[in-house]
Amino acid sequence: MAALRAIIFDVDGTLADTEELHRWAFNKAFAEAGLDWHWSKALYGVLLGVTGGKERIAHFMRDHLHEDPGGLDIPALHKNKTAHYKRAMGRGDLPLRPGIERLIGEARDHNILCTIATTTSPANVIALVEACFEDRIEDIFPVIAAGDMVDHKKPAADVYQLALEQLNLPPAQCIALEDSRNGLLSAKGAGLSCLITKNEYTKGQDFSEAAAVLSDLGSLDAPARCYRGPLLPEGHVNIAYLQNLLVASLK
Ligand code: XBP
Ligand code: MG
């Protein structure tokens, strides 16, 4: 039986519901740059179809404003956005999603590696882990595949392929946790089984290829809702559930 050796976590929307903080940081950077842009929740929900902050800004200029993205120093604008995001994240008032801390603790007790495969910038990952976890980032996530470390962002498979290379493990011994279709397609492209926990921005997306689709990982006092895949015998995702999910998805 393929033994689960590693869990590869997406960050935004999976570890924590961070996209409202990203949206606030984007809008703050736009205002400071003297741009009369404001990304509403509705517009941001559409723009999230493009992963990567710099790519999202360029897409917005080209496809929504019909302007040449080359006319703006997007890296500088994005750098200021990231600075605002990091500072706000550092206030430590954004919680992890339900069950994340419990599952990571259980994985570590079972000597199962936890890693990161994300489109967001590495600085944002570090800021989130430092704000939301007690332990040092290298003790929780020994490897991190993030942002511009790869040439092609999600839904391309690059970032999950990099995570697998860093782990030196075959996809059959790992499972991906994601929140979006872009993330699901990226994980599947790398040959991984993928568990989806939906959120407000992604709840209407197509997760047909997922091994299971849940409301969240669940907790002892707030069971998760299962929309697709094996039911949760204990109302929450634990290592045994992930192991069974992996075996079932490899059949
Ligand atoms: C989500 C993204 C990121 C964030 C913004 O990443 O697509 O672009 O929205 O962060 P994931 P940056 O779900 O893969 O964690 O501005 O740093 O890109
Ligand atoms: Mg995500």
mmCIF file of C-alpha atoms and ligand atoms in Angstrom:
data_model
loop_
_atom_site.group_PDB
_atom_site.id
_atom_site.type_symbol
_atom_site.label_atom_id
_atom_site.label_comp_id
_atom_site.label_asym_id
_atom_site.label_seq_id
_atom_site.Cartn_x
_atom_site.Cartn_y
_atom_site.Cartn_z
ATOM 1 C CA MET A 1 0.000 0.000 0.000
ATOM 2 C CA ALA A 2 1.406 3.422 -0.946
ATOM 3 C CA ALA A 3 2.353 4.997 2.355
ATOM 4 C CA LEU A 4 1.686 8.708 2.748
ATOM 5 C CA ARG A 5 5.103 10.350 3.166
ATOM 6 C CA ALA A 6 4.316 14.039 2.649
ATOM 7 C CA ILE A 7 1.475 16.551 2.598
ATOM 8 C CA ILE A 8 1.995 19.498 0.231
ATOM 9 C CA PHE A 9 0.013 22.545 1.342
ATOM 10 C CA ASP A 10 -1.142 25.412 -0.803
ATOM 11 C CA VAL A 11 -1.033 28.704 1.123
ATOM 12 C CA ASP A 12 -3.591 31.332 0.147
ATOM 13 C CA GLY A 13 -7.102 30.118 0.832
ATOM 14 C CA THR A 14 -5.825 26.803 2.222
ATOM 15 C CA LEU A 15 -3.606 27.493 5.237
ATOM 16 C CA ALA A 16 -5.575 30.670 5.950
ATOM 17 C CA ASP A 17 -8.176 32.845 4.242
ATOM 18 C CA THR A 18 -5.607 35.410 3.144
ATOM 19 C CA GLU A 19 -7.104 36.790 -0.061
ATOM 20 C CA GLU A 20 -9.002 39.635 1.607
ATOM 21 C CA LEU A 21 -5.692 40.766 3.126
ATOM 22 C CA HIS A 22 -4.033 40.487 -0.299
ATOM 23 C CA ARG A 23 -6.890 42.533 -1.814
ATOM 24 C CA TRP A 24 -6.476 45.232 0.864
ATOM 25 C CA ALA A 25 -2.681 45.335 0.223
ATOM 26 C CA PHE A 26 -3.181 45.628 -3.537
ATOM 27 C CA ASN A 27 -5.630 48.516 -3.106
ATOM 28 C CA LYS A 28 -3.327 50.283 -0.644
ATOM 29 C CA ALA A 29 -0.388 50.014 -3.036
ATOM 30 C CA PHE A 30 -2.557 51.305 -5.906
ATOM 31 C CA ALA A 31 -3.587 54.351 -3.854
ATOM 32 C CA GLU A 32 0.015 55.090 -2.833
ATOM 33 C CA ALA A 33 1.056 54.896 -6.489
ATOM 34 C CA GLY A 34 -1.601 57.474 -7.372
ATOM 35 C CA LEU A 35 -3.607 54.931 -9.390
ATOM 36 C CA ASP A 36 -7.388 55.341 -9.284
ATOM 37 C CA TRP A 37 -7.866 51.572 -9.249
ATOM 38 C CA HIS A 38 -9.938 49.777 -6.613
ATOM 39 C CA TRP A 39 -10.340 46.013 -6.702
ATOM 40 C CA SER A 40 -13.753 45.202 -5.197
ATOM 41 C CA LYS A 41 -14.474 41.734 -3.831
ATOM 42 C CA ALA A 42 -16.455 40.899 -6.950
ATOM 43 C CA LEU A 43 -13.699 42.062 -9.311
ATOM 44 C CA TYR A 44 -10.986 40.393 -7.220
ATOM 45 C CA GLY A 45 -12.926 37.128 -7.361
ATOM 46 C CA VAL A 46 -12.641 37.319 -11.157
ATOM 47 C CA LEU A 47 -8.991 38.442 -11.119
ATOM 48 C CA LEU A 48 -8.036 35.523 -8.858
ATOM 49 C CA GLY A 49 -8.386 33.406 -11.993
ATOM 50 C CA VAL A 50 -4.902 34.705 -12.768
ATOM 51 C CA THR A 51 -2.349 33.546 -10.199
ATOM 52 C CA GLY A 52 0.607 35.651 -9.117
ATOM 53 C CA GLY A 53 0.241 39.271 -8.035
ATOM 54 C CA LYS A 54 2.427 40.727 -10.770
ATOM 55 C CA GLU A 55 0.683 38.646 -13.429
ATOM 56 C CA ARG A 56 -2.713 39.648 -11.987
ATOM 57 C CA ILE A 57 -1.879 43.354 -12.247
ATOM 58 C CA ALA A 58 -0.661 42.951 -15.843
ATOM 59 C CA HIS A 59 -3.802 40.984 -16.703
ATOM 60 C CA PHE A 60 -6.005 43.686 -15.135
ATOM 61 C CA MET A 61 -4.263 46.398 -17.175
ATOM 62 C CA ARG A 62 -4.369 44.478 -20.441
ATOM 63 C CA ASP A 63 -7.787 42.790 -20.266
ATOM 64 C CA HIS A 64 -9.805 45.152 -18.068
ATOM 65 C CA LEU A 65 -8.281 48.587 -18.694
ATOM 66 C CA HIS A 66 -7.027 47.776 -22.208
ATOM 67 C CA GLU A 67 -3.744 49.473 -21.323
ATOM 68 C CA ASP A 68 -0.176 48.325 -22.023
ATOM 69 C CA PRO A 69 1.244 46.769 -18.837
ATOM 70 C CA GLY A 70 4.669 47.875 -20.061
ATOM 71 C CA GLY A 71 3.690 51.418 -19.164
ATOM 72 C CA LEU A 72 3.933 50.718 -15.438
ATOM 73 C CA ASP A 73 6.724 49.463 -13.140
ATOM 74 C CA ILE A 74 4.672 46.455 -11.985
ATOM 75 C CA PRO A 75 7.509 44.839 -9.959
ATOM 76 C CA ALA A 76 7.890 48.032 -7.913
ATOM 77 C CA LEU A 77 4.133 48.321 -7.362
ATOM 78 C CA HIS A 78 3.970 44.643 -6.348
ATOM 79 C CA LYS A 79 6.938 45.038 -4.013
ATOM 80 C CA ASN A 80 5.068 47.781 -2.121
ATOM 81 C CA LYS A 81 1.939 45.615 -2.037
ATOM 82 C CA THR A 82 3.976 42.770 -0.532
ATOM 83 C CA ALA A 83 5.421 45.128 2.094
ATOM 84 C CA HIS A 84 1.898 46.125 3.172
ATOM 85 C CA TYR A 85 0.775 42.499 3.220
ATOM 86 C CA LYS A 86 3.733 41.390 5.332
ATOM 87 C CA ARG A 87 3.239 44.214 7.860
ATOM 88 C CA ALA A 88 -0.494 43.484 8.169
ATOM 89 C CA MET A 89 0.097 39.730 8.448
ATOM 90 C CA GLY A 90 2.650 40.445 11.175
ATOM 91 C CA ARG A 91 -0.130 41.843 13.378
ATOM 92 C CA GLY A 92 -1.071 38.179 13.861
ATOM 93 C CA ASP A 93 -4.824 38.602 13.786
ATOM 94 C CA LEU A 94 -5.516 36.307 10.814
ATOM 95 C CA PRO A 95 -6.295 32.751 12.022
ATOM 96 C CA LEU A 96 -5.317 29.523 10.330
ATOM 97 C CA ARG A 97 -8.231 27.690 8.714
ATOM 98 C CA PRO A 98 -9.937 24.995 10.828
ATOM 99 C CA GLY A 99 -7.908 21.848 11.343
ATOM 100 C CA ILE A 100 -4.667 23.096 9.772
ATOM 101 C CA GLU A 101 -2.657 23.278 13.007
ATOM 102 C CA ARG A 102 -4.083 19.949 14.224
ATOM 103 C CA LEU A 103 -3.317 18.114 10.948
ATOM 104 C CA ILE A 104 0.234 19.484 10.758
ATOM 105 C CA GLY A 105 0.825 18.399 14.352
ATOM 106 C CA GLU A 106 -0.537 14.925 13.598
ATOM 107 C CA ALA A 107 1.608 14.676 10.456
ATOM 108 C CA ARG A 108 4.725 15.523 12.440
ATOM 109 C CA ASP A 109 3.802 12.895 15.061
ATOM 110 C CA HIS A 110 3.618 10.357 12.224
ATOM 111 C CA ASN A 111 6.920 11.493 10.650
ATOM 112 C CA ILE A 112 5.020 12.703 7.587
ATOM 113 C CA LEU A 113 6.674 15.719 5.954
ATOM 114 C CA CYS A 114 4.726 18.943 5.435
ATOM 115 C CA THR A 115 5.743 21.273 2.613
ATOM 116 C CA ILE A 116 4.479 24.267 0.698
ATOM 117 C CA ALA A 117 3.614 24.745 -2.985
ATOM 118 C CA THR A 118 2.256 28.236 -3.549
ATOM 119 C CA THR A 119 1.979 30.980 -6.133
ATOM 120 C CA THR A 120 2.397 33.697 -3.548
ATOM 121 C CA SER A 121 5.728 35.346 -2.828
ATOM 122 C CA PRO A 122 8.113 33.538 -0.413
ATOM 123 C CA ALA A 123 8.133 36.601 1.853
ATOM 124 C CA ASN A 124 4.379 36.216 2.329
ATOM 125 C CA VAL A 125 4.753 32.550 3.275
ATOM 126 C CA ILE A 126 7.353 33.398 5.914
ATOM 127 C CA ALA A 127 5.176 36.214 7.285
ATOM 128 C CA LEU A 128 2.159 33.895 7.586
ATOM 129 C CA VAL A 129 4.079 31.052 9.244
ATOM 130 C CA GLU A 130 5.784 33.417 11.691
ATOM 131 C CA ALA A 131 2.420 34.995 12.556
ATOM 132 C CA CYS A 132 0.374 31.803 12.842
ATOM 133 C CA PHE A 133 2.714 29.081 14.126
ATOM 134 C CA GLU A 134 4.810 28.784 17.275
ATOM 135 C CA ASP A 135 7.641 26.741 15.774
ATOM 136 C CA ARG A 136 10.291 27.937 13.331
ATOM 137 C CA ILE A 137 9.323 27.700 9.656
ATOM 138 C CA GLU A 138 12.131 25.265 8.890
ATOM 139 C CA ASP A 139 10.817 22.896 11.587
ATOM 140 C CA ILE A 140 7.293 22.909 10.159
ATOM 141 C CA PHE A 141 7.913 23.192 6.408
ATOM 142 C CA PRO A 142 11.434 21.963 5.606
ATOM 143 C CA VAL A 143 10.951 22.825 1.939
ATOM 144 C CA ILE A 144 8.986 25.617 0.328
ATOM 145 C CA ALA A 145 8.180 26.010 -3.374
ATOM 146 C CA ALA A 146 6.781 29.504 -3.936
ATOM 147 C CA GLY A 147 6.195 32.416 -6.298
ATOM 148 C CA ASP A 148 8.941 33.197 -8.795
ATOM 149 C CA MET A 149 10.959 30.073 -7.922
ATOM 150 C CA VAL A 150 9.244 28.576 -10.979
ATOM 151 C CA ASP A 151 8.772 29.941 -14.489
ATOM 152 C CA HIS A 152 5.104 29.073 -14.822
ATOM 153 C CA LYS A 153 2.661 29.645 -11.971
ATOM 154 C CA LYS A 154 -0.468 27.596 -11.226
ATOM 155 C CA PRO A 155 -2.367 26.039 -13.013
ATOM 156 C CA ALA A 156 0.960 24.964 -14.540
ATOM 157 C CA ALA A 157 2.439 21.996 -12.647
ATOM 158 C CA ASP A 158 5.845 23.669 -12.083
ATOM 159 C CA VAL A 159 5.487 24.560 -8.406
ATOM 160 C CA TYR A 160 4.265 21.086 -7.381
ATOM 161 C CA GLN A 161 6.989 19.469 -9.485
ATOM 162 C CA LEU A 162 9.529 21.634 -7.652
ATOM 163 C CA ALA A 163 8.059 20.604 -4.281
ATOM 164 C CA LEU A 164 8.328 16.913 -5.282
ATOM 165 C CA GLU A 165 11.943 17.415 -6.403
ATOM 166 C CA GLN A 166 12.767 19.129 -3.095
ATOM 167 C CA LEU A 167 11.100 16.239 -1.226
ATOM 168 C CA ASN A 168 12.725 13.644 -3.472
ATOM 169 C CA LEU A 169 9.459 11.681 -3.305
ATOM 170 C CA PRO A 170 7.166 10.251 -6.006
ATOM 171 C CA PRO A 171 3.702 11.837 -6.296
ATOM 172 C CA ALA A 172 2.153 8.472 -5.297
ATOM 173 C CA GLN A 173 3.463 8.981 -1.750
ATOM 174 C CA CYS A 174 2.209 12.542 -1.366
ATOM 175 C CA ILE A 175 -1.079 14.422 -1.298
ATOM 176 C CA ALA A 176 -1.828 18.050 -2.129
ATOM 177 C CA LEU A 177 -4.204 20.289 -0.162
ATOM 178 C CA GLU A 178 -5.691 23.109 -2.222
ATOM 179 C CA ASP A 179 -8.557 25.630 -2.337
ATOM 180 C CA SER A 180 -8.835 26.538 -6.024
ATOM 181 C CA ARG A 181 -9.207 25.010 -9.475
ATOM 182 C CA ASN A 182 -5.892 26.543 -10.544
ATOM 183 C CA GLY A 183 -4.246 24.764 -7.623
ATOM 184 C CA LEU A 184 -6.080 21.511 -8.324
ATOM 185 C CA LEU A 185 -4.943 21.519 -11.973
ATOM 186 C CA SER A 186 -1.372 22.295 -10.918
ATOM 187 C CA ALA A 187 -1.307 19.398 -8.449
ATOM 188 C CA LYS A 188 -2.937 16.984 -10.925
ATOM 189 C CA GLY A 189 -0.447 18.090 -13.580
ATOM 190 C CA ALA A 190 2.320 16.939 -11.261
ATOM 191 C CA GLY A 191 0.605 13.560 -10.810
ATOM 192 C CA LEU A 192 -0.664 14.284 -7.293
ATOM 193 C CA SER A 193 -3.950 13.382 -5.632
ATOM 194 C CA CYS A 194 -5.591 16.540 -4.340
ATOM 195 C CA LEU A 195 -7.947 17.313 -1.452
ATOM 196 C CA ILE A 196 -9.910 20.556 -1.813
ATOM 197 C CA THR A 197 -11.149 22.751 1.037
ATOM 198 C CA LYS A 198 -13.422 25.366 -0.537
ATOM 199 C CA ASN A 199 -13.698 28.996 0.535
ATOM 200 C CA GLU A 200 -15.799 32.055 -0.291
ATOM 201 C CA TYR A 201 -13.737 32.930 -3.378
ATOM 202 C CA THR A 202 -13.531 29.393 -4.791
ATOM 203 C CA LYS A 203 -16.772 27.713 -3.697
ATOM 204 C CA GLY A 204 -18.332 27.870 -7.183
ATOM 205 C CA GLN A 205 -15.373 26.402 -9.045
ATOM 206 C CA ASP A 206 -15.184 22.993 -10.774
ATOM 207 C CA PHE A 207 -13.345 20.455 -8.605
ATOM 208 C CA SER A 208 -14.245 17.348 -10.665
ATOM 209 C CA GLU A 209 -10.672 16.019 -10.585
ATOM 210 C CA ALA A 210 -10.314 16.276 -6.788
ATOM 211 C CA ALA A 211 -10.052 13.150 -4.618
ATOM 212 C CA ALA A 212 -12.386 14.882 -2.136
ATOM 213 C CA VAL A 213 -14.031 18.303 -1.723
ATOM 214 C CA LEU A 214 -14.708 19.563 1.804
ATOM 215 C CA SER A 215 -15.808 22.775 3.492
ATOM 216 C CA ASP A 216 -12.568 22.700 5.525
ATOM 217 C CA LEU A 217 -10.446 20.147 7.417
ATOM 218 C CA GLY A 218 -12.938 20.110 10.276
ATOM 219 C CA SER A 219 -12.377 20.215 13.999
ATOM 220 C CA LEU A 220 -13.659 18.200 16.946
ATOM 221 C CA ASP A 221 -16.386 20.729 17.735
ATOM 222 C CA ALA A 222 -17.153 21.785 14.142
ATOM 223 C CA PRO A 223 -17.245 18.827 11.725
ATOM 224 C CA ALA A 224 -16.356 19.481 8.099
ATOM 225 C CA ARG A 225 -18.955 19.144 5.360
ATOM 226 C CA CYS A 226 -18.112 16.649 2.598
ATOM 227 C CA TYR A 227 -19.281 17.638 -0.900
ATOM 228 C CA ARG A 228 -17.417 14.937 -2.814
ATOM 229 C CA GLY A 229 -15.286 11.861 -2.042
ATOM 230 C CA PRO A 230 -15.115 9.581 1.017
ATOM 231 C CA LEU A 231 -17.145 10.680 4.024
ATOM 232 C CA LEU A 232 -15.274 11.759 7.135
ATOM 233 C CA PRO A 233 -15.812 9.041 9.780
ATOM 234 C CA GLU A 234 -14.696 11.369 12.563
ATOM 235 C CA GLY A 235 -15.985 14.620 11.028
ATOM 236 C CA HIS A 236 -12.488 15.919 10.453
ATOM 237 C CA VAL A 237 -9.490 15.171 8.232
ATOM 238 C CA ASN A 238 -6.747 13.186 9.956
ATOM 239 C CA ILE A 239 -3.764 11.186 8.713
ATOM 240 C CA ALA A 240 -5.857 8.012 8.413
ATOM 241 C CA TYR A 241 -8.347 9.814 6.159
ATOM 242 C CA LEU A 242 -5.555 11.175 3.947
ATOM 243 C CA GLN A 243 -3.902 7.747 3.766
ATOM 244 C CA ASN A 244 -7.196 6.139 2.654
ATOM 245 C CA LEU A 245 -7.790 8.975 0.199
ATOM 246 C CA LEU A 246 -4.361 8.411 -1.330
ATOM 247 C CA VAL A 247 -4.911 4.660 -1.696
ATOM 248 C CA ALA A 248 -8.376 5.148 -3.176
ATOM 249 C CA SER A 249 -7.156 7.740 -5.676
ATOM 250 C CA LEU A 250 -4.316 5.490 -6.860
ATOM 251 C CA LYS A 251 -6.659 2.631 -7.763
HETATM 252 C C1 XBP B 1 -2.605 32.605 -4.458
HETATM 253 C C2 XBP B 1 -2.153 33.557 -5.485
HETATM 254 C C3 XBP B 1 -1.257 34.685 -5.092
HETATM 255 C C4 XBP B 1 -1.973 35.606 -4.094
HETATM 256 C C5 XBP B 1 -1.293 36.952 -4.017
HETATM 257 O O1 XBP B 1 -1.517 31.757 -4.241
HETATM 258 O O2 XBP B 1 -2.464 33.367 -6.653
HETATM 259 O O3 XBP B 1 -0.958 35.406 -6.272
HETATM 260 O O4 XBP B 1 -3.303 35.831 -4.565
HETATM 261 O O5 XBP B 1 0.067 36.780 -3.636
HETATM 262 P P1 XBP B 1 -1.741 30.205 -3.711
HETATM 263 P P2 XBP B 1 1.226 37.493 -4.505
HETATM 264 O O6 XBP B 1 -3.241 29.937 -3.630
HETATM 265 O O7 XBP B 1 -1.044 29.353 -4.736
HETATM 266 O O8 XBP B 1 -1.096 30.184 -2.352
HETATM 267 O O9 XBP B 1 0.791 38.934 -4.700
HETATM 268 O O10 XBP B 1 2.482 37.358 -3.670
HETATM 269 O O11 XBP B 1 1.272 36.719 -5.782
HETATM 270 MG MG MG B 2 -4.788 28.873 -2.923
#
